[in-house]
Amino acid sequence: MAVTFYDLGSAAGLKKLDDYLLTRSYITGYQASKDDITVHTGLSKAPSAEYVNVSRWYNHIEALLRISGVAGEGSGIIVEGSASISKGAVATPPAGDSKASAAADEDDDDDVDLFGEETEEEKKAAEERAAAVKATGKKKESGKSSVLLDVKPWDDETDMKKLEEAVRSVQMEELHWGASKLAPVGYGIKKLQIMLTIVDDLVSVDNLIEEHLLQEPINEHVQSCDIVAFNKI
């Protein structure tokens, strides 16, 4: 049965959505889908910062839409009073041919930041990708993937600084750790959300989790580790 959200423009509707997103990164499943677009469209404006989980989710979907669009089908979500989502709303935005479009694309690249602070390295990488798209008219896969992990501690007494240090202590030649942030889970517990980039043929994320992040001594801090998003770059 499809989940239904009502009155997303009201405090009660936003509170229900905020509670729903407390333990979820997306509306349904483990990747952005049409369900996220449906709910995103149902919001007339960016949610207030007091709705922590909705704001985190909304900003992430906004970033995805600017970067590459959302293609997942989803499970079917109903937002009372919202318009249906057309295929064009979720397709990958085409690269613009005009100077104005190119300038807009570059501005969007500068604004994209899933964790609130874009590094110079990330900006340079975004500019290089944009230049490659303009030169070829088509974005080519690099053989790499960008991954977002949720790393959860055992309890609220876990030292999250030591947890992150333990996670980043895992080093592989074709594994590169990126930006991170702490996100509330509930009851005073926070989880670590961390980005990483891998070379697909050389590093397995499942192996990274099972053989490294959930093994001693790292599992003294880490209770579980889940793949939230996995995107080819």
Coordinates of C-alpha atoms in Angstrom, one line a residue:
M1 CA 0.0 0.0 0.0
A2 CA 1.4 3.4 -1.0
V3 CA 2.4 5.8 1.7
T4 CA 0.4 9.0 1.7
F5 CA 1.5 12.4 3.0
Y6 CA -1.0 15.2 3.7
D7 CA -0.7 19.0 4.0
L8 CA 3.0 19.3 3.4
G9 CA 2.6 23.1 3.6
S10 CA 1.4 22.8 7.2
A11 CA 3.4 22.3 10.4
A12 CA 1.6 19.0 11.1
G13 CA 2.3 17.7 7.6
L14 CA 6.0 18.7 7.8
K15 CA 6.3 17.1 11.3
K16 CA 5.0 13.8 10.0
L17 CA 7.4 13.9 7.1
D18 CA 10.3 14.8 9.5
D19 CA 9.5 11.8 11.7
Y20 CA 9.2 9.6 8.6
L21 CA 12.7 10.7 7.4
L22 CA 14.3 10.2 10.9
T23 CA 15.7 6.8 9.9
R24 CA 15.6 7.2 6.1
S25 CA 17.8 8.9 3.5
Y26 CA 15.2 8.6 0.8
I27 CA 11.4 8.4 0.7
T28 CA 11.5 4.8 -0.4
G29 CA 14.4 2.4 -1.0
Y30 CA 18.1 3.0 -1.0
Q31 CA 18.4 5.5 -3.9
A32 CA 16.7 8.6 -5.0
S33 CA 13.5 7.8 -7.0
K34 CA 10.3 9.3 -8.4
D35 CA 8.9 9.1 -4.9
D36 CA 11.4 11.7 -3.8
I37 CA 10.5 13.9 -6.7
T38 CA 6.8 13.5 -5.8
V39 CA 7.3 14.7 -2.3
H40 CA 9.8 17.3 -3.3
T41 CA 7.2 18.8 -5.7
G42 CA 4.6 18.7 -2.9
L43 CA 6.7 21.2 -0.9
S44 CA 6.0 24.8 -2.1
K45 CA 9.3 26.0 -0.6
A46 CA 12.4 24.8 1.2
P47 CA 11.5 23.5 4.7
S48 CA 12.4 25.4 7.8
A49 CA 15.7 24.3 9.5
E50 CA 13.6 23.2 12.6
Y51 CA 12.6 20.2 10.5
V52 CA 16.1 18.7 10.6
N53 CA 15.4 15.5 8.7
V54 CA 13.3 17.1 6.0
S55 CA 15.8 19.9 5.4
R56 CA 18.7 17.3 5.1
W57 CA 16.6 15.2 2.6
Y58 CA 15.4 18.3 0.7
N59 CA 18.9 19.7 0.2
H60 CA 20.2 16.3 -1.0
I61 CA 17.5 15.9 -3.6
E62 CA 18.0 19.5 -4.7
A63 CA 21.7 18.7 -5.2
L64 CA 21.0 15.5 -7.1
L65 CA 18.6 17.3 -9.4
R66 CA 21.3 19.9 -10.2
I67 CA 23.9 17.3 -10.8
S68 CA 22.3 14.4 -12.8
G69 CA 18.6 14.1 -12.2
V70 CA 16.8 11.2 -10.5
A71 CA 15.9 8.0 -12.5
G72 CA 14.7 5.5 -9.8
E73 CA 11.1 4.3 -10.3
G74 CA 10.2 4.2 -6.6
S75 CA 7.3 2.4 -5.0
G76 CA 4.5 4.9 -5.4
I77 CA 4.0 7.7 -3.0
I78 CA 0.9 9.9 -2.7
V79 CA 1.0 13.6 -1.7
E80 CA -2.5 14.9 -1.2
G81 CA -3.2 17.7 -3.7
S82 CA 0.2 17.4 -5.6
A83 CA 0.5 17.2 -9.4
S84 CA 1.7 14.1 -11.1
I85 CA 5.4 14.0 -12.0
S86 CA 6.3 14.0 -15.7
K87 CA 9.2 12.0 -17.1
G88 CA 10.9 15.2 -18.0
A89 CA 11.1 16.2 -14.3
V90 CA 13.2 13.2 -13.4
A91 CA 15.4 12.8 -16.5
T92 CA 19.0 13.9 -16.5
P93 CA 19.1 17.6 -17.4
P94 CA 20.7 18.1 -20.9
A95 CA 23.9 20.1 -21.3
G96 CA 23.0 23.5 -22.6
D97 CA 24.5 24.8 -25.9
S98 CA 24.2 28.5 -25.3
K99 CA 26.6 30.6 -23.3
A100 CA 23.8 31.5 -20.8
S101 CA 23.1 27.8 -20.3
A102 CA 26.8 27.0 -19.9
A103 CA 27.2 29.8 -17.3
A104 CA 24.1 28.5 -15.4
D105 CA 25.6 25.0 -15.4
E106 CA 28.9 26.3 -13.9
D107 CA 27.0 28.3 -11.2
D108 CA 25.1 25.1 -10.3
D109 CA 28.4 23.1 -10.0
D110 CA 29.7 25.8 -7.6
D111 CA 26.6 25.5 -5.4
V112 CA 26.4 21.7 -5.1
D113 CA 27.5 20.5 -1.7
L114 CA 25.8 17.6 0.0
F115 CA 27.4 18.3 3.4
G116 CA 27.4 22.0 3.6
E117 CA 31.0 22.7 2.5
E118 CA 32.5 22.0 -0.9
T119 CA 36.2 21.6 -1.0
E120 CA 38.5 23.1 -3.7
E121 CA 39.2 19.5 -4.9
E122 CA 35.5 18.8 -5.4
K123 CA 35.0 22.1 -7.2
K124 CA 37.9 21.3 -9.5
A125 CA 36.5 17.9 -10.2
A126 CA 33.1 19.3 -11.0
E127 CA 34.6 21.8 -13.4
E128 CA 36.5 19.1 -15.1
R129 CA 33.4 17.0 -15.5
A130 CA 31.4 20.0 -16.9
A131 CA 34.2 20.7 -19.4
A132 CA 34.2 17.1 -20.5
V133 CA 30.5 17.1 -21.1
K134 CA 30.7 20.3 -23.1
A135 CA 33.5 18.9 -25.2
T136 CA 31.8 15.6 -26.1
G137 CA 28.2 16.4 -25.7
K138 CA 27.9 13.2 -23.6
K139 CA 29.0 12.3 -20.1
K140 CA 31.2 9.2 -20.1
E141 CA 31.6 6.9 -17.2
S142 CA 35.0 7.0 -15.5
G143 CA 35.0 3.5 -14.1
K144 CA 34.6 5.1 -10.7
S145 CA 31.7 5.3 -8.3
S146 CA 30.7 7.8 -5.6
V147 CA 29.2 6.2 -2.5
L148 CA 27.4 7.6 0.5
L149 CA 27.6 5.4 3.7
D150 CA 25.6 5.6 6.9
V151 CA 27.8 4.4 9.8
K152 CA 25.9 3.9 13.1
P153 CA 27.5 3.7 16.5
W154 CA 26.5 1.3 19.3
D155 CA 25.0 3.9 21.6
D156 CA 25.0 7.6 22.5
E157 CA 28.2 7.1 24.5
T158 CA 30.3 6.2 21.4
D159 CA 33.0 8.8 20.7
M160 CA 32.0 9.8 17.2
K161 CA 35.4 11.4 16.5
K162 CA 37.1 8.1 17.2
L163 CA 34.5 6.3 15.1
E164 CA 35.3 8.5 12.1
E165 CA 39.0 8.2 12.7
A166 CA 38.6 4.4 12.7
V167 CA 36.5 4.4 9.5
R168 CA 39.1 6.6 7.7
S169 CA 41.9 4.4 8.9
V170 CA 40.9 1.9 6.3
Q171 CA 43.2 2.7 3.4
M172 CA 43.3 1.2 -0.1
E173 CA 45.0 2.4 -3.2
E174 CA 41.8 3.0 -5.1
L175 CA 39.7 4.2 -2.2
H176 CA 39.3 7.9 -1.4
W177 CA 37.4 9.1 1.6
G178 CA 35.5 12.4 1.2
A179 CA 33.2 14.8 3.1
S180 CA 31.4 13.7 6.2
K181 CA 28.8 14.9 8.7
L182 CA 27.0 13.7 11.8
A183 CA 23.2 13.3 11.5
P184 CA 20.7 12.7 14.3
V185 CA 19.1 9.3 14.6
G186 CA 17.1 9.7 17.8
Y187 CA 17.4 9.4 21.5
G188 CA 20.6 11.4 21.5
I189 CA 22.3 9.1 19.1
K190 CA 24.0 10.4 15.9
K191 CA 25.2 8.5 12.9
L192 CA 28.2 9.3 10.6
Q193 CA 27.4 10.0 7.0
I194 CA 30.5 9.8 4.8
M195 CA 31.3 10.0 1.1
L196 CA 33.9 7.9 -0.6
T197 CA 35.1 7.3 -4.2
I198 CA 36.2 3.9 -5.5
V199 CA 37.5 2.4 -8.7
D200 CA 34.8 -0.1 -9.5
D201 CA 37.0 -3.0 -10.8
L202 CA 39.4 -2.7 -7.8
V203 CA 37.3 -2.0 -4.7
S204 CA 34.1 -3.7 -3.6
V205 CA 32.0 -1.6 -1.2
D206 CA 30.4 -4.8 0.2
N207 CA 33.9 -6.1 0.9
L208 CA 34.9 -2.8 2.4
I209 CA 32.0 -3.0 4.9
E210 CA 32.1 -6.8 5.7
E211 CA 35.9 -7.3 5.8
H212 CA 37.0 -4.0 7.3
L213 CA 34.4 -1.6 8.8
L214 CA 32.6 -4.4 10.7
Q215 CA 35.8 -6.2 11.9
E216 CA 38.0 -5.6 14.9
P217 CA 39.1 -3.1 16.1
I218 CA 36.7 -0.8 14.1
N219 CA 33.6 -2.7 15.2
E220 CA 34.3 -1.5 18.8
H221 CA 32.8 1.8 17.6
V222 CA 30.7 0.7 14.6
Q223 CA 27.4 -1.2 15.0
S224 CA 26.3 -1.2 11.4
C225 CA 27.2 0.3 8.1
D226 CA 24.7 0.8 5.2
I227 CA 25.0 1.9 1.6
V228 CA 22.7 4.9 1.2
A229 CA 23.6 6.0 -2.4
F230 CA 25.8 4.4 -5.1
N231 CA 26.3 6.4 -8.3
K232 CA 28.6 6.0 -11.3
I233 CA 30.8 9.0 -12.0

